[in-house]
XYZ file of C-alpha atoms in Angstrom:
703
model
C -21.033 -75.103 20.846
C -19.775 -76.938 23.943
C -21.462 -80.243 24.746
C -22.860 -80.814 21.248
C -21.539 -83.893 19.443
C -20.043 -83.496 15.995
C -21.862 -85.121 13.093
C -20.633 -85.754 9.571
C -21.630 -83.201 6.948
C -24.329 -84.007 4.427
C -24.635 -82.620 0.870
C -27.674 -80.575 1.873
C -25.580 -78.901 4.622
C -23.254 -77.408 2.051
C -26.198 -76.184 0.006
C -27.805 -74.590 3.072
C -24.527 -72.910 4.026
C -24.090 -71.526 0.515
C -27.648 -70.191 0.502
C -27.167 -68.542 3.895
C -23.882 -66.956 2.760
C -25.503 -65.575 -0.387
C -28.386 -64.097 1.624
C -25.937 -62.605 4.093
C -23.875 -60.981 1.335
C -26.989 -59.482 -0.238
C -28.143 -58.051 3.102
C -24.694 -56.615 3.825
C -24.626 -54.843 0.442
C -28.066 -53.324 1.029
C -27.270 -52.213 4.604
C -23.968 -50.651 3.536
C -25.717 -48.790 0.724
C -28.339 -47.443 3.157
C -25.564 -46.504 5.563
C -23.634 -44.551 2.901
C -26.764 -42.738 1.701
C -28.054 -42.090 5.262
C -31.334 -43.834 4.466
C -33.214 -44.399 7.751
C -36.642 -45.548 6.579
C -38.593 -48.313 8.288
C -37.833 -50.630 5.364
C -34.096 -49.885 5.588
C -34.087 -50.532 9.351
C -35.877 -53.831 8.732
C -33.023 -54.959 6.477
C -30.440 -54.183 9.169
C -32.554 -56.145 11.661
C -32.561 -59.182 9.355
C -28.774 -58.917 8.987
C -28.208 -58.757 12.754
C -30.489 -61.752 13.310
C -28.181 -63.772 11.075
C -24.878 -62.145 12.089
C -24.982 -60.242 15.403
C -21.277 -59.364 14.950
C -21.972 -57.022 12.000
C -20.599 -53.928 13.738
C -21.402 -51.605 10.839
C -25.069 -52.575 11.132
C -25.071 -51.675 14.855
C -23.420 -48.318 14.108
C -25.972 -47.721 11.363
C -28.821 -48.337 13.816
C -27.273 -45.875 16.301
C -27.219 -43.159 13.661
C -30.744 -44.058 12.565
C -32.121 -43.833 16.109
C -30.478 -40.462 16.709
C -31.823 -39.197 13.379
C -35.367 -40.416 13.964
C -35.577 -39.170 17.565
C -34.325 -35.634 17.009
C -37.721 -34.455 15.721
C -39.813 -36.434 18.243
C -41.223 -34.811 21.354
C -43.927 -37.312 22.282
C -42.659 -39.476 25.170
C -44.640 -42.516 24.116
C -43.228 -42.369 20.588
C -39.691 -42.064 21.960
C -40.295 -44.980 24.331
C -41.663 -47.077 21.481
C -38.531 -46.445 19.361
C -36.178 -47.322 22.246
C -38.176 -50.465 23.123
C -38.020 -51.568 19.515
C -34.240 -51.144 19.558
C -34.010 -53.197 22.768
C -36.018 -55.967 21.074
C -33.530 -55.959 18.188
C -30.735 -56.533 20.696
C -32.672 -59.376 22.335
C -33.195 -61.051 18.951
C -29.466 -60.788 18.266
C -28.668 -62.267 21.688
C -30.917 -65.234 20.975
C -28.745 -65.902 17.935
C -25.512 -65.350 19.891
C -25.671 -64.716 23.669
C -21.990 -63.702 23.606
C -22.187 -61.057 20.910
C -19.931 -58.135 21.783
C -21.780 -55.829 19.399
C -25.228 -56.630 20.828
C -24.206 -56.125 24.469
C -22.380 -52.917 23.654
C -25.429 -51.612 21.757
C -27.660 -52.287 24.759
C -25.290 -50.382 27.056
C -25.229 -47.508 24.584
C -29.045 -47.383 24.535
C -29.267 -47.117 28.312
C -26.538 -44.478 28.449
C -28.521 -42.249 26.050
C -31.177 -41.894 28.803
C -33.961 -41.265 26.316
C -36.439 -43.039 28.622
C -36.343 -44.313 32.218
C -34.689 -47.700 32.507
C -37.044 -50.593 33.206
C -34.728 -52.292 35.710
C -37.181 -55.169 36.262
C -37.080 -55.964 32.559
C -33.281 -55.681 32.365
C -32.558 -57.837 35.413
C -35.210 -60.300 34.254
C -33.419 -60.640 30.921
C -30.156 -61.318 32.750
C -31.783 -63.929 35.008
C -33.038 -65.808 31.945
C -29.669 -65.573 30.266
C -27.706 -66.754 33.313
C -30.053 -69.690 33.796
C -29.120 -70.868 30.323
C -25.387 -70.129 30.762
C -24.458 -69.147 34.290
C -20.862 -68.369 33.263
C -21.611 -65.993 30.377
C -19.076 -63.266 31.170
C -20.866 -60.811 28.839
C -23.970 -61.149 30.973
C -22.012 -60.662 34.201
C -20.263 -57.660 32.742
C -23.629 -56.166 31.767
C -24.975 -56.918 35.243
C -22.124 -54.920 36.818
C -22.898 -52.042 34.451
C -26.638 -52.256 35.145
C -26.220 -52.414 38.931
C -24.055 -49.306 38.894
C -26.344 -47.551 36.402
C -29.490 -48.179 38.455
C -27.865 -47.668 41.857
C -28.135 -51.233 43.176
C -26.006 -51.620 46.328
C -22.836 -53.668 45.909
C -23.744 -55.543 49.103
C -26.886 -56.833 47.363
C -24.904 -57.856 44.301
C -22.469 -59.716 46.573
C -25.403 -61.723 47.962
C -26.457 -62.533 44.381
C -23.016 -63.994 43.638
C -23.426 -66.181 46.712
C -26.750 -67.478 45.361
C -25.129 -68.374 42.049
C -22.138 -70.018 43.723
C -24.446 -72.107 45.920
C -26.280 -73.207 42.761
C -22.979 -74.253 41.200
C -19.620 -73.507 42.790
C -18.008 -74.147 39.383
C -19.324 -70.753 38.266
C -16.059 -68.935 37.533
C -17.846 -65.715 36.523
C -19.652 -65.534 39.862
C -16.364 -65.971 41.760
C -14.788 -63.285 39.571
C -17.676 -60.879 40.183
C -17.372 -61.561 43.895
C -13.687 -60.547 43.861
C -14.522 -57.240 42.119
C -17.327 -56.412 44.549
C -15.272 -57.315 47.626
C -12.356 -55.172 46.443
C -14.645 -52.159 46.060
C -16.375 -52.671 49.409
C -13.063 -53.044 51.264
C -11.561 -49.959 49.602
C -14.684 -47.937 50.454
C -14.699 -49.284 54.030
C -18.432 -49.954 53.691
C -20.414 -50.965 56.766
C -19.529 -54.534 57.689
C -16.394 -54.483 55.519
C -14.063 -52.494 57.761
C -11.966 -55.498 58.791
C -9.981 -57.237 56.065
C -8.951 -59.878 58.561
C -12.557 -60.906 59.232
C -13.673 -60.750 55.584
C -10.754 -62.731 54.168
C -11.049 -65.404 56.871
C -14.696 -65.904 55.894
C -13.795 -65.987 52.185
C -11.031 -68.539 52.744
C -13.495 -70.739 54.625
C -16.019 -70.397 51.790
C -13.645 -71.253 48.940
C -11.974 -74.060 50.890
C -15.341 -75.842 51.164
C -15.669 -75.683 47.373
C -12.100 -76.904 46.825
C -12.435 -79.861 49.154
C -15.770 -80.795 47.553
C -14.245 -81.022 44.066
C -10.457 -80.472 43.903
C -10.502 -80.900 40.106
C -12.693 -77.815 39.483
C -10.665 -74.743 38.505
C -13.025 -71.920 39.497
C -12.380 -72.062 43.223
C -8.628 -72.349 42.727
C -8.548 -69.090 40.796
C -10.539 -67.348 43.524
C -8.211 -68.799 46.154
C -5.258 -67.386 44.207
C -6.896 -63.936 44.293
C -7.446 -64.225 48.058
C -3.829 -65.280 48.534
C -2.606 -62.227 46.612
C -4.758 -59.931 48.796
C -3.557 -61.551 51.999
C 0.166 -61.830 51.307
C 0.763 -58.493 49.568
C 1.642 -55.344 51.542
C -1.095 -52.799 51.985
C 0.848 -50.073 50.174
C 3.788 -49.981 47.747
C 7.137 -49.629 49.474
C 10.668 -48.894 48.361
C 12.689 -52.045 49.082
C 16.052 -51.308 47.442
C 18.040 -48.512 45.867
C 21.289 -47.795 44.119
C 23.238 -46.063 45.458
C 22.223 -47.176 48.929
C 22.200 -45.001 52.015
C 25.644 -43.642 53.054
C 27.307 -45.090 49.939
C 30.494 -43.426 48.694
C 31.031 -43.613 44.942
C 34.369 -43.180 43.209
C 36.290 -44.252 40.132
C 39.964 -45.099 40.305
C 42.370 -47.381 38.410
C 44.600 -49.953 40.052
C 48.274 -49.271 39.362
C 50.963 -51.909 39.124
C 52.494 -50.818 42.405
C 49.187 -50.536 44.272
C 48.651 -52.781 47.271
C 45.608 -54.842 46.205
C 44.675 -55.529 49.818
C 44.592 -51.783 50.442
C 42.398 -51.312 47.380
C 39.996 -54.076 48.401
C 39.602 -52.629 51.874
C 38.560 -49.237 50.536
C 35.203 -47.975 51.755
C 34.328 -46.580 48.321
C 32.194 -48.317 45.738
C 33.705 -48.228 42.286
C 31.222 -46.627 39.895
C 32.366 -47.338 36.343
C 29.733 -45.010 34.861
C 31.621 -42.120 36.480
C 34.076 -42.441 33.595
C 31.255 -41.147 31.384
C 30.308 -38.672 34.141
C 26.887 -40.269 34.597
C 25.367 -41.449 37.867
C 22.260 -43.639 37.569
C 19.929 -43.587 40.561
C 17.735 -46.677 40.812
C 14.627 -47.033 42.992
C 13.089 -50.494 43.333
C 9.564 -50.994 44.745
C 7.934 -54.210 45.931
C 5.176 -53.876 43.304
C 4.773 -51.993 40.004
C 3.998 -48.303 40.537
C 3.594 -45.202 38.407
C 3.724 -41.481 38.996
C 7.348 -40.803 39.997
C 8.388 -37.250 39.104
C 10.669 -34.493 40.448
C 7.902 -33.123 42.665
C 7.415 -36.333 44.682
C 10.987 -37.693 44.471
C 13.130 -34.782 45.597
C 16.863 -34.600 44.861
C 19.025 -32.092 46.720
C 22.543 -31.649 45.395
C 24.782 -29.190 43.592
C 24.770 -31.688 40.749
C 21.112 -31.317 39.926
C 20.492 -27.604 40.382
C 19.056 -26.198 37.193
C 18.963 -29.586 35.490
C 15.959 -31.415 34.113
C 15.558 -34.602 36.155
C 13.222 -37.163 34.631
C 12.270 -40.458 36.282
C 11.771 -43.296 33.812
C 10.206 -46.727 34.392
C 12.582 -49.560 33.499
C 9.987 -51.713 31.801
C 9.751 -53.270 28.342
C 6.059 -52.330 28.146
C 4.446 -48.931 27.783
C 2.019 -49.372 30.688
C 3.700 -46.700 32.812
C 3.911 -49.114 35.770
C 7.215 -50.636 36.857
C 8.915 -52.018 39.955
C 12.114 -50.258 38.933
C 12.590 -46.542 38.180
C 15.767 -44.707 37.181
C 17.123 -41.216 36.613
C 20.585 -40.138 35.495
C 22.698 -37.380 37.020
C 25.249 -35.794 34.709
C 28.479 -34.345 36.091
C 29.646 -31.365 34.032
C 33.219 -30.187 33.532
C 32.498 -27.234 35.774
C 31.328 -29.475 38.592
C 34.359 -31.732 38.190
C 36.739 -28.810 38.564
C 34.854 -27.035 41.338
C 34.498 -29.861 43.831
C 36.242 -33.094 44.743
C 33.354 -34.494 46.770
C 29.657 -33.706 46.946
C 26.620 -35.383 48.429
C 23.247 -36.196 46.952
C 20.163 -36.446 49.136
C 17.025 -38.226 47.928
C 13.706 -37.852 49.707
C 10.374 -39.536 48.967
C 7.629 -38.202 51.255
C 4.221 -39.818 51.574
C 2.702 -39.221 48.163
C -0.678 -39.807 46.595
C 0.954 -39.456 43.167
C 2.935 -42.714 43.435
C 0.228 -45.311 42.843
C 0.218 -49.099 42.432
C -1.991 -50.999 39.984
C -4.395 -51.776 42.830
C -4.822 -48.041 43.484
C -2.921 -47.907 46.793
C -0.529 -45.037 47.499
C 3.055 -44.923 48.700
C 2.814 -43.914 52.359
C 6.254 -44.954 53.691
C 8.573 -41.912 53.541
C 12.196 -42.560 52.539
C 15.261 -40.345 52.964
C 18.849 -41.320 52.159
C 22.141 -39.709 51.172
C 25.197 -40.800 49.208
C 28.432 -39.052 48.232
C 30.452 -38.882 45.017
C 34.241 -38.596 45.119
C 36.231 -37.082 42.276
C 39.855 -38.090 41.835
C 42.476 -35.427 42.537
C 43.829 -36.188 39.102
C 41.104 -36.195 36.491
C 43.384 -37.988 34.047
C 43.210 -41.142 36.169
C 39.665 -41.808 35.015
C 40.815 -41.709 31.419
C 43.464 -44.354 32.134
C 40.888 -46.962 33.129
C 40.494 -49.542 30.384
C 38.491 -52.699 31.066
C 38.956 -53.956 27.523
C 42.619 -53.671 26.590
C 42.269 -57.396 25.888
C 39.180 -59.575 25.317
C 37.522 -61.193 28.324
C 37.739 -64.978 28.476
C 34.865 -66.040 30.692
C 35.975 -69.671 30.699
C 39.302 -68.744 32.234
C 39.082 -68.880 36.025
C 42.146 -66.635 36.296
C 40.078 -63.775 34.918
C 37.849 -63.936 37.965
C 40.480 -64.350 40.645
C 39.393 -62.563 43.791
C 42.070 -60.642 45.675
C 41.119 -59.726 49.200
C 37.798 -60.176 50.945
C 34.973 -59.202 48.568
C 32.717 -58.159 51.423
C 35.171 -55.405 52.274
C 34.892 -53.652 48.923
C 31.282 -53.202 48.003
C 29.101 -56.076 49.081
C 28.900 -54.832 52.635
C 27.168 -51.811 51.111
C 24.903 -53.830 48.850
C 21.664 -52.780 50.449
C 19.549 -55.955 50.492
C 16.426 -54.517 52.062
C 13.130 -56.155 52.903
C 9.614 -54.895 53.265
C 8.875 -52.928 56.405
C 7.292 -55.173 59.017
C 3.612 -54.343 59.132
C 1.347 -54.559 62.131
C -1.041 -56.865 60.291
C 1.690 -59.352 59.276
C 0.730 -61.484 62.265
C -2.821 -62.223 61.095
C -1.565 -62.616 57.512
C 0.840 -65.292 58.704
C -1.744 -66.974 60.931
C -4.263 -67.142 58.087
C -1.751 -68.486 55.569
C -0.386 -71.029 58.060
C -3.896 -72.342 58.648
C -4.365 -72.710 54.893
C -1.069 -74.598 54.609
C -2.187 -77.075 57.255
C -5.472 -77.593 55.391
C -3.888 -78.199 52.008
C -1.361 -80.618 53.412
C -4.343 -82.752 54.422
C -6.051 -82.578 51.019
C -6.859 -86.198 50.105
C -6.054 -85.871 46.379
C -2.250 -86.006 46.349
C -2.121 -85.813 42.549
C -4.082 -82.587 42.220
C -1.868 -80.116 40.386
C -3.985 -77.230 41.671
C -3.512 -78.352 45.273
C 0.255 -78.665 44.897
C 0.572 -75.330 43.117
C -1.576 -73.526 45.693
C 0.360 -75.111 48.556
C 3.628 -73.964 46.967
C 2.275 -70.419 46.638
C 1.104 -70.434 50.253
C 4.538 -71.588 51.416
C 6.292 -68.864 49.443
C 3.877 -66.217 50.766
C 4.726 -67.314 54.312
C 8.435 -67.293 53.448
C 8.124 -63.707 52.184
C 6.479 -62.627 55.443
C 9.117 -64.483 57.469
C 11.864 -62.654 55.576
C 10.582 -59.389 57.051
C 11.858 -60.566 60.404
C 14.648 -62.924 61.412
C 12.902 -66.305 61.067
C 15.371 -67.520 58.439
C 15.379 -71.180 59.536
C 11.596 -71.452 59.168
C 11.802 -69.502 55.943
C 14.350 -71.932 54.524
C 12.024 -74.842 55.308
C 9.158 -73.198 53.430
C 11.345 -72.661 50.353
C 12.700 -76.210 50.369
C 9.176 -77.649 50.509
C 8.050 -75.345 47.672
C 10.983 -76.484 45.521
C 9.913 -80.104 46.035
C 6.349 -79.271 45.019
C 7.458 -77.560 41.804
C 9.596 -80.596 40.950
C 6.527 -82.810 41.475
C 4.430 -80.507 39.276
C 6.929 -80.701 36.417
C 6.428 -84.479 36.352
C 2.702 -84.383 37.106
C 1.762 -81.696 34.562
C 4.392 -81.650 31.764
C 2.225 -79.453 29.517
C 2.956 -76.527 31.880
C 6.559 -77.521 32.535
C 8.023 -74.145 31.579
C 5.808 -72.269 34.032
C 6.800 -74.551 36.903
C 10.470 -74.274 35.955
C 10.216 -70.478 36.032
C 8.565 -70.545 39.457
C 11.212 -72.943 40.746
C 13.933 -70.636 39.411
C 12.491 -67.717 41.354
C 12.634 -69.761 44.555
C 16.258 -70.679 43.820
C 17.166 -67.042 43.173
C 15.467 -66.096 46.425
C 17.453 -68.692 48.355
C 20.764 -67.657 46.801
C 20.341 -63.942 47.509
C 18.206 -63.731 50.665
C 21.121 -63.108 53.057
C 24.655 -61.772 52.718
C 25.965 -65.055 54.129
C 24.478 -67.088 51.264
C 24.941 -64.478 48.545
C 28.644 -63.844 49.114
C 29.364 -67.510 48.321
C 28.719 -66.571 44.693
C 30.487 -63.209 44.854
C 34.014 -62.014 44.297
C 35.810 -58.847 43.244
C 37.842 -58.714 40.064
C 41.018 -56.712 40.586
C 43.301 -56.026 37.629
C 46.140 -53.617 37.144
C 45.235 -50.413 35.248
C 41.572 -51.188 35.713
C 38.820 -50.686 38.264
C 37.577 -53.315 40.745
C 34.345 -54.945 39.597
C 31.808 -56.724 41.776
C 31.501 -60.161 40.195
C 28.655 -62.664 40.726
C 28.664 -66.204 39.304
C 25.328 -68.034 39.112
C 26.285 -70.769 36.642
C 24.944 -74.291 36.128
C 21.933 -73.838 38.425
C 19.228 -74.795 35.870
C 17.786 -71.287 36.073
C 15.071 -70.485 33.531
C 14.070 -67.083 34.914
C 15.833 -64.233 36.690
C 14.369 -62.798 39.868
C 15.166 -60.722 42.953
C 17.442 -58.407 40.998
C 16.711 -55.710 43.569
C 19.276 -57.534 45.714
C 21.968 -57.260 43.034
C 21.823 -53.581 42.083
C 25.532 -53.154 42.865
C 26.686 -56.035 40.617
C 28.989 -55.008 37.769
C 30.038 -58.373 36.358
C 27.468 -61.188 36.130
C 27.945 -64.737 34.881
C 24.703 -66.634 34.199
C 26.170 -69.103 31.725
C 25.178 -72.779 31.421
C 21.594 -72.303 32.597
C 18.294 -72.568 30.687
C 17.362 -68.883 30.487
C 14.916 -67.870 27.778
C 14.734 -64.203 28.788
C 16.846 -61.626 30.616
C 13.869 -59.644 31.910
C 14.763 -58.151 35.276
C 18.402 -57.385 34.483
C 17.440 -53.886 33.324
C 17.512 -52.902 37.015
C 21.287 -53.551 37.160
C 22.367 -50.123 35.962
C 25.970 -50.731 37.090
C 26.349 -53.907 35.025
C 29.437 -53.690 32.797
C 29.996 -57.321 31.785
C 27.358 -60.010 31.263
C 27.789 -63.658 30.318
C 24.618 -65.523 29.286
C 26.300 -68.074 27.041
C 24.973 -71.632 26.812
C 21.367 -70.733 27.568
C 18.168 -70.838 25.476
C 17.854 -67.293 24.105
C 15.951 -67.638 20.840
C 16.213 -64.114 19.369
C 17.679 -60.661 19.844
C 14.250 -59.445 20.981
C 14.644 -61.551 24.134
C 17.657 -59.330 24.937
C 15.643 -56.095 24.839
C 15.959 -55.384 28.609
C 19.736 -55.058 28.115
C 19.202 -51.981 25.937
C 18.207 -50.089 29.089
C 21.575 -50.678 30.845
C 23.735 -47.630 30.073
C 26.968 -49.117 31.459
C 26.893 -52.481 29.620
C 30.060 -52.918 27.551
C 30.721 -56.665 27.238
C 28.104 -59.264 26.314
C 28.538 -62.981 25.716
C 25.482 -64.661 24.147
C 27.418 -67.461 22.488
C 25.923 -70.940 22.135
C 22.287 -69.954 22.469
C 19.500 -70.468 19.911
C 19.427 -67.035 18.268
C 18.394 -67.412 14.652
C 17.352 -71.049 15.000
C 13.635 -70.195 14.892
C 12.730 -68.343 11.670
C 9.921 -65.784 11.959
C 7.945 -63.871 9.350
C 9.509 -60.488 9.999
C 8.236 -58.400 7.097
C 5.665 -56.596 9.238
C 8.378 -55.443 11.646
C 10.501 -53.474 9.197
C 8.889 -50.136 10.111
C 7.287 -50.716 13.526
C 9.827 -51.605 16.179
C 8.940 -54.853 17.965
C 11.005 -53.540 20.871
C 8.909 -50.464 21.602
C 5.767 -51.446 19.645
C 5.748 -47.988 18.103
C 6.105 -46.863 14.504
C 9.309 -44.897 14.195
C 11.850 -44.221 11.447
C 15.004 -46.265 11.807
C 18.148 -44.833 10.216
C 19.943 -48.075 11.046
C 17.770 -49.932 8.526
C 18.770 -47.522 5.768
C 22.426 -47.761 6.699
C 22.286 -51.560 6.457
C 20.472 -51.405 3.117
C 23.267 -49.242 1.727
C 25.652 -52.051 2.639
C 23.471 -54.576 0.760
C 22.223 -56.227 3.957
C 18.865 -58.030 3.907
C 17.078 -55.978 6.566
C 14.155 -58.408 6.766
C 16.563 -61.138 7.831
C 18.382 -59.109 10.507
C 15.698 -56.694 11.763
C 15.915 -57.879 15.397
C 19.729 -57.735 15.405
C 19.641 -54.227 13.923
C 17.158 -52.933 16.515
C 19.181 -54.439 19.358
C 22.640 -53.350 18.209
C 21.573 -49.763 17.513
C 20.344 -49.509 21.120
C 23.507 -50.680 22.939
C 27.087 -49.419 23.077
C 29.173 -52.580 23.318
C 32.946 -52.908 23.306
C 32.966 -56.716 23.263
C 30.382 -59.112 21.799
C 30.507 -62.900 21.619
C 27.842 -64.520 19.455
C 29.437 -67.681 18.093
C 27.532 -70.943 18.408
C 24.196 -69.358 17.399
C 22.461 -70.129 14.131
C 22.502 -66.420 13.264
C 26.315 -66.350 13.513
C 26.562 -68.537 10.397
C 24.568 -66.131 8.237
C 26.305 -63.953 5.693
C 26.419 -60.236 6.427
C 25.965 -60.573 10.200
C 29.483 -59.243 10.829
C 28.691 -56.374 8.458
C 25.608 -55.510 10.521
C 27.525 -55.707 13.808
C 30.394 -53.520 12.588
C 28.084 -50.989 10.955
C 25.955 -50.487 14.074
C 28.637 -50.847 16.764
C 31.338 -48.236 16.153
C 32.687 -48.692 19.695
C 33.144 -52.462 19.272
C 36.723 -53.722 19.755
C 36.249 -57.478 20.035
C 33.871 -59.776 18.185
C 33.986 -63.479 19.103
C 37.400 -62.983 20.660
C 39.068 -61.350 17.658
C 39.924 -57.713 17.070
C 37.343 -55.975 14.878
C 39.748 -53.412 13.361
């Protein structure tokens, strides 16, 4: 237990522990036997009580008592007898809680008893029990969780419960559970627009004042900082989810054409069409990017009108590595059939998202900003031209600057149509900004300059203000906020090295924001690759920037060639949104396994990948439990690729992550040299067996 000093063990301690263990084993055997034989006598129940007094986490004993109570009550009609049985069961729970006040089984059993509604609930007794418990341990989250259940069960007003949290916070503002309960109650009251809680502006101003007093009293206490973070999220986030980017963007014109030897490159680069390499496979991905994770997109609330989609099954899929159903990024794929290719040279696609209650964020808010945009698809007069396009007639050499020579002005080809959108300016942005600015002024005056919580909160406040500023044209002020936040994260890396990686990731997000926030800054890193007998590719180079995390990919949905080499990336999460990405260079980073590359399996157009000189294979893992369940999808599924590798005498346990990755991508070029896994026998066998389309491996021809 916390606060109790350790003392050296004595011989009699071991003897007592052995005796207790023997008694516990004997009781468990007897209770299990009674459970299997459905013996519910008073003597049998007494044995289960003794077991739960010693070990309140004996879940089988709790389940046994549930069955026993149901069995013994079914023939009872006398109310007093029923009440006596229920009261006895409540006393058993109380005895177990005395042994362990944080017993999951005991608290769950008490909730179950009340939910059976065998007798009226004695609310005075229940709240009295909680008062005693919270006096002993005011932060017992089990007790607070039960209090929320009890208040709802007995119809106690949430306003009254909010006052109770205030009492507990005044007793000790280090009570994290009270702050947490306060956030839950406030969220409900604001959503319900209860009397006195109609104005978010008024409520959040009062809450900021309250938590600031606690923070300035003791800046080293964590409870208030967490509550402040919750308030900041409520104040800086939009009221409803909004679509902030799409591919294709509004009025875009998509086409696929090769560049001939005699073509004027300047004429090609000044074309108003965006080259869509996936058109070669007659697939058009449509990407929708929201400012927060949402779920519920389907053909009924995201309407597509086009000759392409008539009679076809359109399914919207979240581009997320989890199975939660929520994602910032959603995609569907349009397929162009031979009939459509021959019947029309150009056709438009209209996408419309009306206000919909079906598209919901995690906070429960609905998408209420209607969106309507149109793009067109051009088919070449000569269908054979598409077949002539070959991006991989020779291996790509990323280190060769000639490969990335830009001919013409890149902004004239596609980047002028790269729809970097921002959140719609809301009417309440003004009070959001005023409130956050006041908080910034306060935290700049905080006397403890070495408080990591103060620096981190100030950085978050600055970035929240920068995000609001980006909705308008205050770019100079916005730049100042970002620069100050970068300085704070650098200070935090030195001040709190145990959380260095987190601060580096946050700093990387600020850097990515700065690099991509305007076309003027972003185009400094952009070019267009133009090669004869190929298609122009939008190329972005973000090398040697010390990036550890990728962010703001909604601003790069049109990128087809991305160089992130010589950074410190440990994950590529976020790149799954780049459905037009054809070539990716993440060499000389810190990727530790193929599982960290999972987001790339969702990019249908990816053909060339350079992961050389990372750390793949340098960290051995016990992989035996992953042979059947896929660690990518966390689902049990048969994998034919495993069997194919076994037939080639490959140790599947050693290469399971490589197998699962390679079977999910369709690469033409792969560079993997410089990784520990590249030195292992049979890796080339695995790559060749699972990548039939592969032409180049580590710069050499596969066949």
